[in-house]
The first five atom37 places (N, CA, C, CB, O) and aatype in JSON, in Angstrom:
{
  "aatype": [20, 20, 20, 20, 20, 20, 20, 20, 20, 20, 20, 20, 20, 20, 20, 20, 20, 20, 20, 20, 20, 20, 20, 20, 20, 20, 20, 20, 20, 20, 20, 20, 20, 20, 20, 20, 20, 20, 20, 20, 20, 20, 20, 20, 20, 20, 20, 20, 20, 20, 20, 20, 20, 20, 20, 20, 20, 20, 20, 20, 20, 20, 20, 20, 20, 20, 20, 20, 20, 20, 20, 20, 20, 20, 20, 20, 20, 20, 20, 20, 20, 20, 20, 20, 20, 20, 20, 20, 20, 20, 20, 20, 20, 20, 20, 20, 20, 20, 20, 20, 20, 20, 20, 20, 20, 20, 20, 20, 20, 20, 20, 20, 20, 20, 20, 20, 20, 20, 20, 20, 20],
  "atom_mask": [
    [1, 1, 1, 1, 1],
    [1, 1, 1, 1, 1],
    [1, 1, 1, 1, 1],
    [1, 1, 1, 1, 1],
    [1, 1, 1, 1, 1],
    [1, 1, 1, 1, 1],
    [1, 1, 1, 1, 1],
    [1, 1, 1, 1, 1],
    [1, 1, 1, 1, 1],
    [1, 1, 1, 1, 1],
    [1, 1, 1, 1, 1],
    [1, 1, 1, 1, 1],
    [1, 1, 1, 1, 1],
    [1, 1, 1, 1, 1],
    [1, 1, 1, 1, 1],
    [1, 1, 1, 1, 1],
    [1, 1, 1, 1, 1],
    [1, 1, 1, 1, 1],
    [1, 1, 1, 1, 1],
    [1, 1, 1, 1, 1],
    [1, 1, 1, 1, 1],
    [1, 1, 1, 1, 1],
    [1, 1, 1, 1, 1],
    [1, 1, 1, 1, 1],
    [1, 1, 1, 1, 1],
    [1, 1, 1, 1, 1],
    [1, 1, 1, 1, 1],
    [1, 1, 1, 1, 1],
    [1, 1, 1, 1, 1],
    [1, 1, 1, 1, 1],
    [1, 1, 1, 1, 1],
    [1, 1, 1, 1, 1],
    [1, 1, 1, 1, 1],
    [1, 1, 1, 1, 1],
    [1, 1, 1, 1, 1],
    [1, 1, 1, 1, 1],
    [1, 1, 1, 1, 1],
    [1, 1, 1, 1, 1],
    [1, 1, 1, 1, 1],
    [1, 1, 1, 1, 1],
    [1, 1, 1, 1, 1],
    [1, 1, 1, 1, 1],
    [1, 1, 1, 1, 1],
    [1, 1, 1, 1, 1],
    [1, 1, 1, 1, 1],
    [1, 1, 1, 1, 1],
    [1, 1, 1, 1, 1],
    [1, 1, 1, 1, 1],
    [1, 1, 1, 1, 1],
    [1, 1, 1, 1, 1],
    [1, 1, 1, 1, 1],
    [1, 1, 1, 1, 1],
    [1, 1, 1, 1, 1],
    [1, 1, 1, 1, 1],
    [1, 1, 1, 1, 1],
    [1, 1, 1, 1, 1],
    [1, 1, 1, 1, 1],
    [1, 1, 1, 1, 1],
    [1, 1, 1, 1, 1],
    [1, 1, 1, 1, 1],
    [1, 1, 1, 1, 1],
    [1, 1, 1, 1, 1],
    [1, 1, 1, 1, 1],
    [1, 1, 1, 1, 1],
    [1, 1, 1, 1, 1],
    [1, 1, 1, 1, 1],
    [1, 1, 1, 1, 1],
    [1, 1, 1, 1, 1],
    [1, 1, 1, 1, 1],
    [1, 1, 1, 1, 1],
    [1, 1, 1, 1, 1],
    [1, 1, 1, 1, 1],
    [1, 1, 1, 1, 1],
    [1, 1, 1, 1, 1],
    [1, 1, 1, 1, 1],
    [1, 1, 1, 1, 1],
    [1, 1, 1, 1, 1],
    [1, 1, 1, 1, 1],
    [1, 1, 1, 1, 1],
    [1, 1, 1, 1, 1],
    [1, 1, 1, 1, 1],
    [1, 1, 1, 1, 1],
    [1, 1, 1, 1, 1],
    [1, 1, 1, 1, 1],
    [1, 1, 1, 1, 1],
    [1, 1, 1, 1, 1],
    [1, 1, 1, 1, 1],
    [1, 1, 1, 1, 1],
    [1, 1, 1, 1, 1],
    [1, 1, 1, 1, 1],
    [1, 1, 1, 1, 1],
    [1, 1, 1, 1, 1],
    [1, 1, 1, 1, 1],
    [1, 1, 1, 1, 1],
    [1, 1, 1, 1, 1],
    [1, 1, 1, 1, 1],
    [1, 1, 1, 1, 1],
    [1, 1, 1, 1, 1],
    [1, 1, 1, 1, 1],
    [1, 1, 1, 1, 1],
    [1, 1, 1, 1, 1],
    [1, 1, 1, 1, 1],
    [1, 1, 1, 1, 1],
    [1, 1, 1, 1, 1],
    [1, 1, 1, 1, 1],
    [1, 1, 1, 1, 1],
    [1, 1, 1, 1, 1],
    [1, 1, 1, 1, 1],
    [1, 1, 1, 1, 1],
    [1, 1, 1, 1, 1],
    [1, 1, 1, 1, 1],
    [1, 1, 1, 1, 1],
    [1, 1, 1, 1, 1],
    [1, 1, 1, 1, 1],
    [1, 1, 1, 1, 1],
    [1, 1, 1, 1, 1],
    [1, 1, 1, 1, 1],
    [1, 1, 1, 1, 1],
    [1, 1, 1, 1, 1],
    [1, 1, 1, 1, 1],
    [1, 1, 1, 1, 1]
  ],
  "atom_positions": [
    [[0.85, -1.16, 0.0], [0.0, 0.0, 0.0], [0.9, 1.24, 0.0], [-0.97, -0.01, 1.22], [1.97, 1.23, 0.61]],
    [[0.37, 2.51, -0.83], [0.92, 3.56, -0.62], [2.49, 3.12, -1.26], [0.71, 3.98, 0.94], [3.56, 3.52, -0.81]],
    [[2.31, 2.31, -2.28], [3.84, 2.34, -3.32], [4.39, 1.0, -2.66], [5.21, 4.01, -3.07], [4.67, 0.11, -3.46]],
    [[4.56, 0.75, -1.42], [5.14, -0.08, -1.12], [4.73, -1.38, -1.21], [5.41, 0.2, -0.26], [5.22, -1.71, -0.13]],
    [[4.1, -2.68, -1.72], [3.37, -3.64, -1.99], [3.86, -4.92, -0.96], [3.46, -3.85, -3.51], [3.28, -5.9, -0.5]],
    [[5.23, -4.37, -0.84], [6.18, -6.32, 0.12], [6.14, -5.68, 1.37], [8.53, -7.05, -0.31], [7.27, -5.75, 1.86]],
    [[5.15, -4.92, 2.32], [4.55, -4.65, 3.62], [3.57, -5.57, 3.88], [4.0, -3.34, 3.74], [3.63, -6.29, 4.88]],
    [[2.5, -5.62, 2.94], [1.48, -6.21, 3.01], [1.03, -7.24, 2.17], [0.82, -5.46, 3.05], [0.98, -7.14, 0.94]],
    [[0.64, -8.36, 2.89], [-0.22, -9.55, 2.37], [-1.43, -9.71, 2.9], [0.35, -10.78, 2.55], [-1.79, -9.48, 4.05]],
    [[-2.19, -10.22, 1.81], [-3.7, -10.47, 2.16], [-3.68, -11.54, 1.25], [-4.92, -9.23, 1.91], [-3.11, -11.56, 0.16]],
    [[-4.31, -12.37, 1.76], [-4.51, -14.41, 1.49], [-6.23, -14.35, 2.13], [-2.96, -15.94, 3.03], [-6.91, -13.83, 3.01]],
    [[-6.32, -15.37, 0.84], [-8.05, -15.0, 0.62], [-8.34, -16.77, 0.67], [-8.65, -13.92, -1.38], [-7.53, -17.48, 0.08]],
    [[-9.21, -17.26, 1.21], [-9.35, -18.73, 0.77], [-11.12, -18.67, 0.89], [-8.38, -20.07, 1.98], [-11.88, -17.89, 1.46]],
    [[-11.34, -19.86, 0.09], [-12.81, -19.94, 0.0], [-12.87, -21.03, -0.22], [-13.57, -19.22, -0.87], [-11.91, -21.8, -0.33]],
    [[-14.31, -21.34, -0.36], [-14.57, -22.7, -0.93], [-15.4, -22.62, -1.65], [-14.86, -23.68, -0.19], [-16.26, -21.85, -1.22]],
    [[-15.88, -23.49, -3.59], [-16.4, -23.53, -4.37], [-17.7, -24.74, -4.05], [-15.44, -23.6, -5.32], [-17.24, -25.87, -3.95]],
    [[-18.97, -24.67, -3.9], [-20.01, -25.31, -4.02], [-20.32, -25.42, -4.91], [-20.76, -25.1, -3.57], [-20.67, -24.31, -5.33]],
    [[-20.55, -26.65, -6.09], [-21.4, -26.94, -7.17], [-22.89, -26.99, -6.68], [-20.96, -28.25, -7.83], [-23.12, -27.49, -5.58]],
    [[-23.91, -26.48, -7.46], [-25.2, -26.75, -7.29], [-25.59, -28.19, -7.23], [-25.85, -26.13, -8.25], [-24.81, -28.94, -7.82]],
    [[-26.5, -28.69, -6.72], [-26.89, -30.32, -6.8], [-28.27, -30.21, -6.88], [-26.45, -31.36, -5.46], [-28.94, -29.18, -6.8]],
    [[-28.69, -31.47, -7.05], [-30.02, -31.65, -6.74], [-30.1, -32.78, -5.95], [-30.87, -31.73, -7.84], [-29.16, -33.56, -5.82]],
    [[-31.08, -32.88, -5.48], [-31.46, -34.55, -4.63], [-33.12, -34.44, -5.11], [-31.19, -34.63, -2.24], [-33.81, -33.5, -5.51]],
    [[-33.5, -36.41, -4.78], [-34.94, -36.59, -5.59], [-35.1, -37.41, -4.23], [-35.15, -37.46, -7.45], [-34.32, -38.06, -3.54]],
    [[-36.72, -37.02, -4.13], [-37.55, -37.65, -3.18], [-38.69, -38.4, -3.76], [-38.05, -36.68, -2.28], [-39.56, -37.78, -4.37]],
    [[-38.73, -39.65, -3.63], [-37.74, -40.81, -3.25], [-36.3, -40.71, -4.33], [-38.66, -42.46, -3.47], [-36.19, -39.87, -5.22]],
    [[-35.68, -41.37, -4.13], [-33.89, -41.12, -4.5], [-34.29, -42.29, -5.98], [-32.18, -41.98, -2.76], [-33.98, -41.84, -7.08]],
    [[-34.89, -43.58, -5.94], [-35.21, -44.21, -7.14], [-36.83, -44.45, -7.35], [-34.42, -45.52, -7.16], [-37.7, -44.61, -6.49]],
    [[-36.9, -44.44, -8.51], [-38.59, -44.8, -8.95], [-39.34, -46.56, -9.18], [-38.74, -44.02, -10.65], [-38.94, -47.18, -10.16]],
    [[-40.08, -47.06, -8.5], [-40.39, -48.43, -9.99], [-41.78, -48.26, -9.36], [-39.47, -50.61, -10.04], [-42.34, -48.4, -8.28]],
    [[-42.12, -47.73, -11.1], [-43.89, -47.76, -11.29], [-43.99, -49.19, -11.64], [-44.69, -46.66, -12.67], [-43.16, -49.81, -12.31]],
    [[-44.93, -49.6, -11.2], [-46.13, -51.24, -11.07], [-46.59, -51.55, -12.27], [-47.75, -51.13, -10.12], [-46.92, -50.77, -13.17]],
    [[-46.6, -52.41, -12.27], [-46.78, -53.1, -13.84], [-48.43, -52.67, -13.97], [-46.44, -55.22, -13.95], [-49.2, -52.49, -13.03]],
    [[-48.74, -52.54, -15.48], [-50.58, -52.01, -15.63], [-50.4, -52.71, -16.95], [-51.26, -49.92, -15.69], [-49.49, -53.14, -17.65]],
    [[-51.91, -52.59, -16.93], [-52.21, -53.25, -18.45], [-51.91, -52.5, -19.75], [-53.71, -53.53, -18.59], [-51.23, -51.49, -19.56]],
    [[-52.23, -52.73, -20.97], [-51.15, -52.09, -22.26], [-52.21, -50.79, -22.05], [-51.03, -53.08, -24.32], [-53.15, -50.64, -21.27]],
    [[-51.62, -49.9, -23.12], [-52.38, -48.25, -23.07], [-53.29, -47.92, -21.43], [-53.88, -48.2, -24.66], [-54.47, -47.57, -21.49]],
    [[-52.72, -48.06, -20.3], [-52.94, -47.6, -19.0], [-51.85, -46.75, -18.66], [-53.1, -48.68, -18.04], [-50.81, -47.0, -19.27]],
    [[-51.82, -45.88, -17.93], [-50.95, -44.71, -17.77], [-50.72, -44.96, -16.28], [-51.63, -43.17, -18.2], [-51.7, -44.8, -15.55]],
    [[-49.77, -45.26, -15.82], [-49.67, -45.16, -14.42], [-48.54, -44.14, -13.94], [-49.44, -46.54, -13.88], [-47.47, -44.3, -14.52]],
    [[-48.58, -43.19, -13.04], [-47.97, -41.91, -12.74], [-47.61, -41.92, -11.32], [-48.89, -40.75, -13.06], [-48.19, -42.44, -10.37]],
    [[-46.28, -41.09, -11.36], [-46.28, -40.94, -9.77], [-45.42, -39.73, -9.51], [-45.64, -42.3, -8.94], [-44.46, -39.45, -10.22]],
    [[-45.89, -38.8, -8.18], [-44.89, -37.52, -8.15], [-43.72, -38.17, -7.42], [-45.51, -36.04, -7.26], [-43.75, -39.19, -6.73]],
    [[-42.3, -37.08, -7.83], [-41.68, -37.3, -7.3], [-41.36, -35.44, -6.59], [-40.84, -38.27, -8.1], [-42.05, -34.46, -6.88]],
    [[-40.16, -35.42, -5.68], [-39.5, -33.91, -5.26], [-38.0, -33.98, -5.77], [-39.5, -33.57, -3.4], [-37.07, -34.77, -5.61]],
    [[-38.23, -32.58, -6.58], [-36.54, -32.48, -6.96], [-36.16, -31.19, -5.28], [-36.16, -31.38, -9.33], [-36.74, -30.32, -4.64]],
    [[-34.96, -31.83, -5.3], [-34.84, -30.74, -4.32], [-33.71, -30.39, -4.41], [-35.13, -30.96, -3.02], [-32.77, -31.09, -4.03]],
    [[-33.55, -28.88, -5.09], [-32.39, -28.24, -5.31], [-31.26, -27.65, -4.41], [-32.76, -27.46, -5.9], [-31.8, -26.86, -3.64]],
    [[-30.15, -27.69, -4.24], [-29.46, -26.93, -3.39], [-27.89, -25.93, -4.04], [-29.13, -28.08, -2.25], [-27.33, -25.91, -5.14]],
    [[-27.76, -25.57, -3.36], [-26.99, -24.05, -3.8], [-26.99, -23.45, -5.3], [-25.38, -24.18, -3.5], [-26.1, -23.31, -6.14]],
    [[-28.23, -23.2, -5.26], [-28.26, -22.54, -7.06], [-28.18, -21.04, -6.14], [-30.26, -22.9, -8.54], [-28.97, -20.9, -5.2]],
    [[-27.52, -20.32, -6.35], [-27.47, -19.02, -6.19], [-28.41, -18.39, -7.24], [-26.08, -18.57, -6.26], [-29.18, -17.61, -6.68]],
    [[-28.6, -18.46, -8.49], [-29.47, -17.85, -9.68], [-30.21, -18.82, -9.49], [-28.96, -17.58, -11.23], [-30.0, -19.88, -8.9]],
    [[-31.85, -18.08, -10.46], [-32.63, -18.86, -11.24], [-32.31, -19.99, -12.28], [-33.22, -18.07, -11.78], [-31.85, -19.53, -13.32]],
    [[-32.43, -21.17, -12.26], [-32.33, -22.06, -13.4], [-33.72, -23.21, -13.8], [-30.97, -22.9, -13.03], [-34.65, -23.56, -13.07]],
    [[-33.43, -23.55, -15.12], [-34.42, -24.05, -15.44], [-34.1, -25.44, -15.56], [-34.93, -23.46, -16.46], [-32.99, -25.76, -15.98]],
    [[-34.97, -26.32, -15.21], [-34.38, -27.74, -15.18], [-35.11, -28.51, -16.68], [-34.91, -28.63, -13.48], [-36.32, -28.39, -16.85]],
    [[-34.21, -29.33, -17.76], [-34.95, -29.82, -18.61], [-34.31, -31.28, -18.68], [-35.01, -28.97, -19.87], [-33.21, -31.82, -18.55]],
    [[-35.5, -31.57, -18.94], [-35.46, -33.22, -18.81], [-35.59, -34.42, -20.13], [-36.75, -33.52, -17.86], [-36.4, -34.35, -21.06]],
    [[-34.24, -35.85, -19.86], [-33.72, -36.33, -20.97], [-34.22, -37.21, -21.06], [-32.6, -36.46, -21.15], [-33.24, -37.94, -20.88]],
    [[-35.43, -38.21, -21.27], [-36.23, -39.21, -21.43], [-35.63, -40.53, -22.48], [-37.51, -38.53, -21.92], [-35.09, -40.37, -23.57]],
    [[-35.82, -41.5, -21.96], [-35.55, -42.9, -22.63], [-36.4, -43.09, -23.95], [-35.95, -44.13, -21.58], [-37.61, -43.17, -24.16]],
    [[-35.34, -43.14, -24.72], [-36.32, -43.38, -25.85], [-36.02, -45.4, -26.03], [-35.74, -42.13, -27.59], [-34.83, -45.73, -26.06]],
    [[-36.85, -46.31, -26.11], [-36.5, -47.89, -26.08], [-37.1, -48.6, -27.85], [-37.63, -48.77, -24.41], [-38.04, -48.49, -28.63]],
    [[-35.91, -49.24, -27.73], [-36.42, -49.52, -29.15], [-37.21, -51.33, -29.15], [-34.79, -49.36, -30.35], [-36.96, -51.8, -28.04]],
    [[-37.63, -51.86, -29.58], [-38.7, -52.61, -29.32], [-38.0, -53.79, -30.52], [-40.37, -51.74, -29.57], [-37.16, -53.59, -31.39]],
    [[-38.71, -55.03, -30.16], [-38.41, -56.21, -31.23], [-38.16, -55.76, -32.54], [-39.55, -57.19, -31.38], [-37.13, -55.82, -33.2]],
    [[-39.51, -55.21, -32.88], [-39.59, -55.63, -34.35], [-38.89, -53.77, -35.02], [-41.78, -56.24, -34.9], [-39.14, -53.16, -36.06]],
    [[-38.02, -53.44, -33.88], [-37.34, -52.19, -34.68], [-37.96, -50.82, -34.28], [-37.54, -52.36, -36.34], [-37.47, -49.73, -34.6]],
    [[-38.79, -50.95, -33.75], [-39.75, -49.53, -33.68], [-39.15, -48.9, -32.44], [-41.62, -49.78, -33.47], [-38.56, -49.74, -31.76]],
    [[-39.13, -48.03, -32.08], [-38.54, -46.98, -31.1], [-40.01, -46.09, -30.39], [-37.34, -45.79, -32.13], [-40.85, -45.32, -30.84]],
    [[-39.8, -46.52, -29.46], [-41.34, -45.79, -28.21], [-40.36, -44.68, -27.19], [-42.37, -47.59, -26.65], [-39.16, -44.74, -26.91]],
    [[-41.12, -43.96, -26.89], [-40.85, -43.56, -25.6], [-42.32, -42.89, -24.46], [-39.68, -42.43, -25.93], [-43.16, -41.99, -24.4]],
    [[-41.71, -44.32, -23.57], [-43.25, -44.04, -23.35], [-43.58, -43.66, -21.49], [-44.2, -45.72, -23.94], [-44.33, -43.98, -20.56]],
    [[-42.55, -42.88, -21.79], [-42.64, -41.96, -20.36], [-43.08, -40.81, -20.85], [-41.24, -41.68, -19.46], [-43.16, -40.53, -22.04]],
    [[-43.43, -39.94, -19.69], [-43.9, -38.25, -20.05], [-43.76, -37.48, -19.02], [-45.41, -37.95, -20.48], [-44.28, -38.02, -18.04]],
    [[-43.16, -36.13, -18.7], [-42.81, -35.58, -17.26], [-43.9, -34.51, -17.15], [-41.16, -34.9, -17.07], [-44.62, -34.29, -18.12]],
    [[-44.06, -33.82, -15.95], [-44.6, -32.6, -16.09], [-44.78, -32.12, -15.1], [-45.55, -32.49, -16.68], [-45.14, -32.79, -14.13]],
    [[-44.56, -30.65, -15.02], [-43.81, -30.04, -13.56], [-45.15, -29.15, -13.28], [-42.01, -28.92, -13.76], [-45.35, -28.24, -14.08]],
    [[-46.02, -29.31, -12.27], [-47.35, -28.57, -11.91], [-47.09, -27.04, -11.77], [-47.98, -29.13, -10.48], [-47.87, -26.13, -12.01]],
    [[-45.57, -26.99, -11.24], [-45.41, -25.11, -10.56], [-44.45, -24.58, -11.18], [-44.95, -24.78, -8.83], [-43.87, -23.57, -10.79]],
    [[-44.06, -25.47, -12.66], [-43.0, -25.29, -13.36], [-41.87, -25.73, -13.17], [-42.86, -24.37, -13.47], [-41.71, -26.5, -12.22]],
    [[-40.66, -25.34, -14.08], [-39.07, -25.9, -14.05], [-38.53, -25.18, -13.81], [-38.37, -26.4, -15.0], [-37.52, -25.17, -14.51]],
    [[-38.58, -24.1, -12.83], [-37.3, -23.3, -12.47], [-36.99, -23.59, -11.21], [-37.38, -21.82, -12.6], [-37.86, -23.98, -10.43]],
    [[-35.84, -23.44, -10.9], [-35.08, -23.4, -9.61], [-35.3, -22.02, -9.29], [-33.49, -23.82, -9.67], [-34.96, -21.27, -10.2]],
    [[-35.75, -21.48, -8.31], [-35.4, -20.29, -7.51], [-35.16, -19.99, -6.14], [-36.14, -19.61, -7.69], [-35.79, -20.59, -5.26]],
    [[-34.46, -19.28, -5.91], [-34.24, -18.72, -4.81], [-35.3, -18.34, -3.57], [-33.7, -17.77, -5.25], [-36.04, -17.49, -4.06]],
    [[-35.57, -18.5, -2.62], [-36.53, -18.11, -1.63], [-35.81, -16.99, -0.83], [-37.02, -19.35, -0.71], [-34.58, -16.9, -0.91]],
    [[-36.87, -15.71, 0.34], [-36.25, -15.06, 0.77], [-35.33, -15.3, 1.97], [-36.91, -14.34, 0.79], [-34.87, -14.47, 2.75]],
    [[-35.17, -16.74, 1.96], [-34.32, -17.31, 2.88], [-33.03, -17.42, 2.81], [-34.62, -18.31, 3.07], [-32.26, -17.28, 3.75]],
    [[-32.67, -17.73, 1.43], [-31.7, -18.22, 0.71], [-31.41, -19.33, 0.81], [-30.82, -17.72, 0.79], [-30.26, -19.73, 0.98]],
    [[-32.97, -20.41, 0.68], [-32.64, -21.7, 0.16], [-33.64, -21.79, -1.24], [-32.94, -22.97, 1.39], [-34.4, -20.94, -1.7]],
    [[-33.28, -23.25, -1.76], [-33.86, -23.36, -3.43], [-35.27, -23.8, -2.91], [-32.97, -24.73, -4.72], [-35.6, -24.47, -1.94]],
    [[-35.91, -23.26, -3.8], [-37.49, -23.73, -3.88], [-37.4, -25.35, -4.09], [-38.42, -22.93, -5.32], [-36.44, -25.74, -4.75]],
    [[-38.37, -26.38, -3.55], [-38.39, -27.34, -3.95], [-38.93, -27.51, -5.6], [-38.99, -27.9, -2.98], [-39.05, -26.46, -6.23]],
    [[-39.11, -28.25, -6.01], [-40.15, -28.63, -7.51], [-40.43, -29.92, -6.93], [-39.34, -28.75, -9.4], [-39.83, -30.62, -6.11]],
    [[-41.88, -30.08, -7.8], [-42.44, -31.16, -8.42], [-42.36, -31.79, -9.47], [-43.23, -31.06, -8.47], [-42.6, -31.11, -10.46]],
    [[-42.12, -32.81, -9.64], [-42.6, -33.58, -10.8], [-43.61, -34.86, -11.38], [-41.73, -33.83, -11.06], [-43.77, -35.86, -10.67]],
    [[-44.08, -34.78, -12.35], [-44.95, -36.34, -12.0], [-44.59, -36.95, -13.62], [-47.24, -36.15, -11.56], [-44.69, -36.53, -14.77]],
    [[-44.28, -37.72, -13.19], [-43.43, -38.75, -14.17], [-44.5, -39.99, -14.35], [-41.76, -39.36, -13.37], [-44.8, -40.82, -13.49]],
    [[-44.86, -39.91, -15.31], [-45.91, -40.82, -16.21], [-45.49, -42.03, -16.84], [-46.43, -40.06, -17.34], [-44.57, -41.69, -17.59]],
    [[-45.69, -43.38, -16.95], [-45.64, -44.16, -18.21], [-46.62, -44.83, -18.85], [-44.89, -44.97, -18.12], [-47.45, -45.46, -18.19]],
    [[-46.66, -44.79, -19.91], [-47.4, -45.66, -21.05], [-47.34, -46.39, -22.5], [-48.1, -45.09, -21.26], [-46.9, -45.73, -23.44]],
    [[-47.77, -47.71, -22.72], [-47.0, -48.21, -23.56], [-48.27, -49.24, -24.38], [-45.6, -48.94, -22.77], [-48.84, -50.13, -23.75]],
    [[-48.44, -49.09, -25.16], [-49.21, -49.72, -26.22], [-48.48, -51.07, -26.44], [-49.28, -48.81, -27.58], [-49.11, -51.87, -27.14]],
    [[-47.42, -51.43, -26.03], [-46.8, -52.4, -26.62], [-46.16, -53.29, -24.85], [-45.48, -51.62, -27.95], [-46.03, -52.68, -23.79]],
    [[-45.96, -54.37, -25.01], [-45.28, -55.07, -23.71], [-44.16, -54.7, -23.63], [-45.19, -56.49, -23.63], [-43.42, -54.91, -24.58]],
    [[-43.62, -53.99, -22.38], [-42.05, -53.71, -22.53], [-41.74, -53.81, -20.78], [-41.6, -51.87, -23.42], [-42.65, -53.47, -20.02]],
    [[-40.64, -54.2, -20.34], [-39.79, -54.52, -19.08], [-38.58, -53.51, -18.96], [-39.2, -56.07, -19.15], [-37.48, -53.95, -19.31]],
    [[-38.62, -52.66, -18.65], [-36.99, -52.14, -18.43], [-36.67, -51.34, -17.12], [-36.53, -51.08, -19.69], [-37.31, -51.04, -16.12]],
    [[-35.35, -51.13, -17.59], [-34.34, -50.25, -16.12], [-33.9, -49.07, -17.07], [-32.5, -51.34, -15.23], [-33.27, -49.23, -18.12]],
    [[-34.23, -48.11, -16.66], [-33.64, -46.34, -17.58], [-33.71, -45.85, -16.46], [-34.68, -45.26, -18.94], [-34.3, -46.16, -15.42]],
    [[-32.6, -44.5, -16.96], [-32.19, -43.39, -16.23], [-33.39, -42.32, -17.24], [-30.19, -43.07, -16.3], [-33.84, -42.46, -18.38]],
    [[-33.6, -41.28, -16.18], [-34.73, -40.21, -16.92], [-33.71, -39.01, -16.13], [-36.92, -40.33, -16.34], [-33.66, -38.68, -14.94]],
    [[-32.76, -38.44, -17.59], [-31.94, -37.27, -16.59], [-32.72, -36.11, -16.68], [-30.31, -36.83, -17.07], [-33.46, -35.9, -17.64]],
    [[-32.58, -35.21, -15.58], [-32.53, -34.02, -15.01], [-31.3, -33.02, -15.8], [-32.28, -34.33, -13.43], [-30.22, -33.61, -15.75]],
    [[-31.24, -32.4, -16.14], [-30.18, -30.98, -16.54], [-30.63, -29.35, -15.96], [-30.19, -30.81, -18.47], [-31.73, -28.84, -16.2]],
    [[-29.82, -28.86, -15.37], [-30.2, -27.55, -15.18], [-28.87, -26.73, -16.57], [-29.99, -27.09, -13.13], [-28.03, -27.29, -17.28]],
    [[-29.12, -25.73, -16.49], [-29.16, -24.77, -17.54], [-27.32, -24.88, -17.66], [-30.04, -23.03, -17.04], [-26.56, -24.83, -18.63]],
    [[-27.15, -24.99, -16.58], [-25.15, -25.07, -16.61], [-25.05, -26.62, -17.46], [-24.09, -25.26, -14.38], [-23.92, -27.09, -17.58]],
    [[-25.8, -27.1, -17.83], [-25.55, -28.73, -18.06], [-24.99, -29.84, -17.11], [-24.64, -28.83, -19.08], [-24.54, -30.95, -17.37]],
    [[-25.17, -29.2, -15.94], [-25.32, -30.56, -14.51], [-26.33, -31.34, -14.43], [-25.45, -30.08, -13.0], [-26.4, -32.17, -13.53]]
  ]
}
């Protein structure tokens, strides 16, 4: 300071938080139903350290079937919307989601249904 710079040090340390999410329940398995029946269930995304607004968009299984054909026969949909925001607390709003399946055709499987917020996490 004041011209002279090798008087003074200042050492700064911090720590970097990535945003996350967590899901309530943590895994899904919807119950077997008969063909073209829709069976649905909510789940909670529950966001933590988003400092900004973000929007969450979602990567669905597409399954391809015996005879070649490709279904996808999940469907999401967020009742209060897809954004992450901030509360005047300074924690993340929870979300909803309700995650649907249906299938005209007999099918058995294990898929991932990703989540992305706007940074691509």
């Amino acid at each position: 300071v004041n011209d002279n710079p090798s008087r003074y040090k200042i050492t700064l340390s911090g720590t970097v938080k990535s945003p996350k999410i967590n899901f309530q329940p943590p895994f899904l398995m919807l119950m077997p139903v008969p063909l073209d029946v829709k069976t649905k269930t909510a789940i909670s995304i529950i966001p933590q350290g988003y400092l900004r607004q973000s929007r969450i968009q979602v990567k669905l299984p597409e399954l391809e079937l015996e005879d070649g054909d490709w279904i996808c026969p999940f469907s999401v949909q967020f009742p209060s919307g897809q954004h992450i925001t901030l509360s005047s607390d300074g924690t993340n709003k929870e979300l909803i989601c309700l995650i649907s399946f249906r299938s005209s055709r007999p099918v058995s499987l294990l898929e991932n249904i990703s989540f992305i917020d706007e940074e691509a996490n």
